[in-house]
mmCIF file of C-alpha atoms and ligand atoms in Angstrom:
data_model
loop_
_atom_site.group_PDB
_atom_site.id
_atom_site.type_symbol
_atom_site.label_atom_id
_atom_site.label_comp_id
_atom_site.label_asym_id
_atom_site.label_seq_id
_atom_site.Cartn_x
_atom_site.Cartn_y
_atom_site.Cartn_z
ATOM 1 C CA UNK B 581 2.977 106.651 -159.062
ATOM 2 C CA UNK B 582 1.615 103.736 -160.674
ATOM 3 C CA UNK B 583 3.003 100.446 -159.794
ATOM 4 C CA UNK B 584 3.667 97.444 -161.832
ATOM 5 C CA UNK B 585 2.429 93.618 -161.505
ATOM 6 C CA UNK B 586 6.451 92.841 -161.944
ATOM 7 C CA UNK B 587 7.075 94.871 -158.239
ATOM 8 C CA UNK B 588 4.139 93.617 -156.685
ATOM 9 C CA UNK B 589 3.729 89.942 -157.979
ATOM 10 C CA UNK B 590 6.646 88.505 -159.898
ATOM 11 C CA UNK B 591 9.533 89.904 -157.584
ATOM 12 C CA UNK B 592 8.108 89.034 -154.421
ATOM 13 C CA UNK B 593 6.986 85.639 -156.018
ATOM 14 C CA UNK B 594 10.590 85.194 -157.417
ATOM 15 C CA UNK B 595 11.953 85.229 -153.774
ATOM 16 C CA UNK B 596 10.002 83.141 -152.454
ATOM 17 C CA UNK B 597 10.709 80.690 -154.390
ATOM 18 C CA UNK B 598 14.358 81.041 -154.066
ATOM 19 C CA UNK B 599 14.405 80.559 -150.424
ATOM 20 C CA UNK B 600 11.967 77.019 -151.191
ATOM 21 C CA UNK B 601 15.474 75.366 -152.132
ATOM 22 C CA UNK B 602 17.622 77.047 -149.205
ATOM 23 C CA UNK B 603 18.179 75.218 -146.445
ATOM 24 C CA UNK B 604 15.971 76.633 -143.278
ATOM 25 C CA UNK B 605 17.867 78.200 -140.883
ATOM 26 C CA UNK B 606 15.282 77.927 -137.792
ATOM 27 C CA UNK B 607 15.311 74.871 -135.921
ATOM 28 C CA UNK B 608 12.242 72.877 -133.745
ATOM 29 C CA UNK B 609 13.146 74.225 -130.489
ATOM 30 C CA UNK B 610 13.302 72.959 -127.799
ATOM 31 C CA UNK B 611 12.809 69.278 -129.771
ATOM 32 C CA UNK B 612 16.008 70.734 -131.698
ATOM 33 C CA UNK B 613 18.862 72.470 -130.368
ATOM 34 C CA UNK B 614 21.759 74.491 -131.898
ATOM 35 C CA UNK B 615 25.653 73.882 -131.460
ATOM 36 C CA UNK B 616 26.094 76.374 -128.583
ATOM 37 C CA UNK B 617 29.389 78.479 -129.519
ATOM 38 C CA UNK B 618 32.882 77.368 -127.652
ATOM 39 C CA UNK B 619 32.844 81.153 -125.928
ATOM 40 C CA UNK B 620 29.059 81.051 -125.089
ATOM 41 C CA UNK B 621 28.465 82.760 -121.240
ATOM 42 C CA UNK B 622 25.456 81.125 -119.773
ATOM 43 C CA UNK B 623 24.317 79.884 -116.356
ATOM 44 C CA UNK B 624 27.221 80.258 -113.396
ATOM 45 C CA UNK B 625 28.460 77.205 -111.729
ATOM 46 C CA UNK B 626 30.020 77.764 -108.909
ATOM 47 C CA UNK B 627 32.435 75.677 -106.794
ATOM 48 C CA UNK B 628 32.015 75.629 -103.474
ATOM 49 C CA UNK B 629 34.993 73.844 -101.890
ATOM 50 C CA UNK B 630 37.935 76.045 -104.150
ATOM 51 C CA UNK B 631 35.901 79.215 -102.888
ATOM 52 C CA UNK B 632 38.044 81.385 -100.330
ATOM 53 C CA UNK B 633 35.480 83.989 -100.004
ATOM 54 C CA UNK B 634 37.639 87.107 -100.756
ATOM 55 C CA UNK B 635 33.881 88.543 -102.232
ATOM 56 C CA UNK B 636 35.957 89.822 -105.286
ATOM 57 C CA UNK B 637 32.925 88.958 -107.685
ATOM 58 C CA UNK B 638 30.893 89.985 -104.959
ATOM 59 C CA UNK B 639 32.317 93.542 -105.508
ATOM 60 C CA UNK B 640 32.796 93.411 -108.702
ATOM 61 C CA UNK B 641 29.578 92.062 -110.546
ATOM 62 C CA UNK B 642 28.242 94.895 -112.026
ATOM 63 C CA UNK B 643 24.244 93.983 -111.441
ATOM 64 C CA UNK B 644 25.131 92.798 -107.533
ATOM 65 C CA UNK B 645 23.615 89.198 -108.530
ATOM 66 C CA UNK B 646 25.973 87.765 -105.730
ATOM 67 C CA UNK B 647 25.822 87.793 -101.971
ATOM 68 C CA UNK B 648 28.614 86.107 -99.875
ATOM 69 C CA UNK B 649 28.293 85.360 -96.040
ATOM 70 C CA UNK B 650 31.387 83.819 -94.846
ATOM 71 C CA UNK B 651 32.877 83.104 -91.192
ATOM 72 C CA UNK B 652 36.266 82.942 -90.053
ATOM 73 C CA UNK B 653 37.609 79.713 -88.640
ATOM 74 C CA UNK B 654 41.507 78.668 -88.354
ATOM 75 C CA UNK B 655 42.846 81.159 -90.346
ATOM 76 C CA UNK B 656 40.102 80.309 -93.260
ATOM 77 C CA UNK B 657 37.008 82.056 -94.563
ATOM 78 C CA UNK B 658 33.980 79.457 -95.055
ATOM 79 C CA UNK B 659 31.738 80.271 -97.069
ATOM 80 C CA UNK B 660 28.008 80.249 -95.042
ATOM 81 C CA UNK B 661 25.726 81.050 -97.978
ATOM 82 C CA UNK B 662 26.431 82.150 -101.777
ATOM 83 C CA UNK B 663 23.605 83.314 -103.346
ATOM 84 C CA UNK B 664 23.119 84.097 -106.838
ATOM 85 C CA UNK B 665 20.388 86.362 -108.692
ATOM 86 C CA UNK B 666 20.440 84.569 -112.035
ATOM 87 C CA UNK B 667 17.356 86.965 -113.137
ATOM 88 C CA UNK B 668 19.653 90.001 -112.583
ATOM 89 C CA UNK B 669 22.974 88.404 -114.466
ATOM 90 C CA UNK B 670 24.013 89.828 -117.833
ATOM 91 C CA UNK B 671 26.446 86.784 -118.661
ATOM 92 C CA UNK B 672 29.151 89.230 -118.340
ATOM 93 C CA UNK B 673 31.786 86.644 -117.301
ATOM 94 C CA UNK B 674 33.558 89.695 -114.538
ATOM 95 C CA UNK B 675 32.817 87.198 -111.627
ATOM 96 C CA UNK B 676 34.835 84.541 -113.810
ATOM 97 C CA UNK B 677 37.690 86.923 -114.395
ATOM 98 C CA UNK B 678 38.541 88.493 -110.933
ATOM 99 C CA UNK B 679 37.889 85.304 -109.594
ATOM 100 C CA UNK B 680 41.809 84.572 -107.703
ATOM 101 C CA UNK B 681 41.498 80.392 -106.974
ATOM 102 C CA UNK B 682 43.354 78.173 -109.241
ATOM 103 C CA UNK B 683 40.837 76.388 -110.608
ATOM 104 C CA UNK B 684 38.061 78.858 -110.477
ATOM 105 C CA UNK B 685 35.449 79.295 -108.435
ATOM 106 C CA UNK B 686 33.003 80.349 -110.455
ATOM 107 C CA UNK B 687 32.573 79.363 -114.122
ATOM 108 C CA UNK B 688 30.016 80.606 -116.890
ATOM 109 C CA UNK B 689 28.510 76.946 -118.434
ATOM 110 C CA UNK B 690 27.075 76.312 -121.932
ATOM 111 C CA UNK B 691 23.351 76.548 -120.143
ATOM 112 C CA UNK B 692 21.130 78.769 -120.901
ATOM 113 C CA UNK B 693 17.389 77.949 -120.056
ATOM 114 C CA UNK B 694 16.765 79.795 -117.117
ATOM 115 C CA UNK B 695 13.090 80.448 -117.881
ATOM 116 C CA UNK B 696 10.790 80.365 -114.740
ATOM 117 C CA UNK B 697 7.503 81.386 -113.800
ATOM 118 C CA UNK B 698 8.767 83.608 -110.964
ATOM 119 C CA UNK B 699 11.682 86.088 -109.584
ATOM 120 C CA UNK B 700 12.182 84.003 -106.639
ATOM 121 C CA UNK B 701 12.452 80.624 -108.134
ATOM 122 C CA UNK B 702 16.048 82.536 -110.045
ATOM 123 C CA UNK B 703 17.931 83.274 -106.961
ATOM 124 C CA UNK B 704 20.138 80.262 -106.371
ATOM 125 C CA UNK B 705 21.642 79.175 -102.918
ATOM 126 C CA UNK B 706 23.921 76.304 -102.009
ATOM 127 C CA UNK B 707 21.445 74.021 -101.681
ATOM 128 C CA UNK B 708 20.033 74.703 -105.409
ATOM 129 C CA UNK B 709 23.213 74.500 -106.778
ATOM 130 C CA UNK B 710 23.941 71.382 -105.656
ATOM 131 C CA UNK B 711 20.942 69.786 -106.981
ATOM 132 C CA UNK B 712 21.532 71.406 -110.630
ATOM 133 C CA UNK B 713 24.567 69.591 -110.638
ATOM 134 C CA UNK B 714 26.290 73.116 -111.641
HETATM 135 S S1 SF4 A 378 28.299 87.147 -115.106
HETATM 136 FE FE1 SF4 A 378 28.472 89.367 -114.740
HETATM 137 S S2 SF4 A 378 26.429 89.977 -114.090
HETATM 138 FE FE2 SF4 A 378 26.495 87.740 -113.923
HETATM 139 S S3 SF4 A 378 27.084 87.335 -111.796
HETATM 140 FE FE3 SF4 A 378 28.971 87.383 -113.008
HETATM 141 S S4 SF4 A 378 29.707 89.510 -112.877
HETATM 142 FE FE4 SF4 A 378 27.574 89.490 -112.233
HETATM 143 S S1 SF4 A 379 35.970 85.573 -106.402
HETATM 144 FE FE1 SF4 A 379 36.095 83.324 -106.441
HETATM 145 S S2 SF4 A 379 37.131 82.799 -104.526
HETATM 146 FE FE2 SF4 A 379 36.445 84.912 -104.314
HETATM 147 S S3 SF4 A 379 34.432 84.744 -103.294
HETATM 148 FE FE3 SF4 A 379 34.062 84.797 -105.498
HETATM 149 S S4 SF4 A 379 33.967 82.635 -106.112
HETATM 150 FE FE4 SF4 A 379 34.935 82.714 -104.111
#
């Protein structure tokens, strides 16, 4: 089959410069960021003084990415140590959902740069939290 310069020259040539007038749709990350959607799921913040540790997104997260250790003390779970495997989380927003307080406990933010060198450095504790400001 014998091809012709219009296919392999003036067609491709012809889009090309078509998409020199369109605006680009790629932006100079991370210099430049995108409008993050209203129902994005990203990062989980998690509040520690609404939590009653009933370990319903404990049982319920689908990837087990949370670990609850609570004591009993007048009546009240405390909650000892939350940890969260941010490495293992699929943004699903379940922990959110079953999540009984009123506010919630735990909420899915607008972040999403989680990148890190190592497995370790993604598993969040109380302490790590805290200094994220989530
Ligand atoms: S968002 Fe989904 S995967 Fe991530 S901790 Fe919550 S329930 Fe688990
Ligand atoms: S579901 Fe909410 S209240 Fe219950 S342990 Fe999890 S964060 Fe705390």
């Amino acid at each position: 089959m014998k091809i012709s310069a219009k296919t392999i020259i003036l067609e491709p040539l012809a889009v090309t410069i078509r998409y020199l007038f369109k605006k680009p749709v790629t932006v100079q990350y991370p210099e430049e960021k995108l409008e993050i959607s209203e129902r994005f799921r990203g990062f989980l913040s998690y509040n520690y003084e609404v939590c009653t540790a009933c370990l319903s997104c404990e049982r319920n997260c689908p990837n087990q990415c949370i670990k609850i250790k609570s004591r009993k003390e007048n009546k009240k779970r405390i909650v000892e140590e939350f940890l969260y495997f941010a490495g293992r989380c699929m943004f699903c927003g379940i922990c959110h959902d079953v999540c009984p307080t009123k506010p919630k406990s735990i909420h899915l933010t607008k972040n999403y740069e989680l990148a890190d060198t190592s497995r370790e450095s993604l598993v969040f504790d109380l302490k790590k939290f805290y200094y994220r400001g989530d």
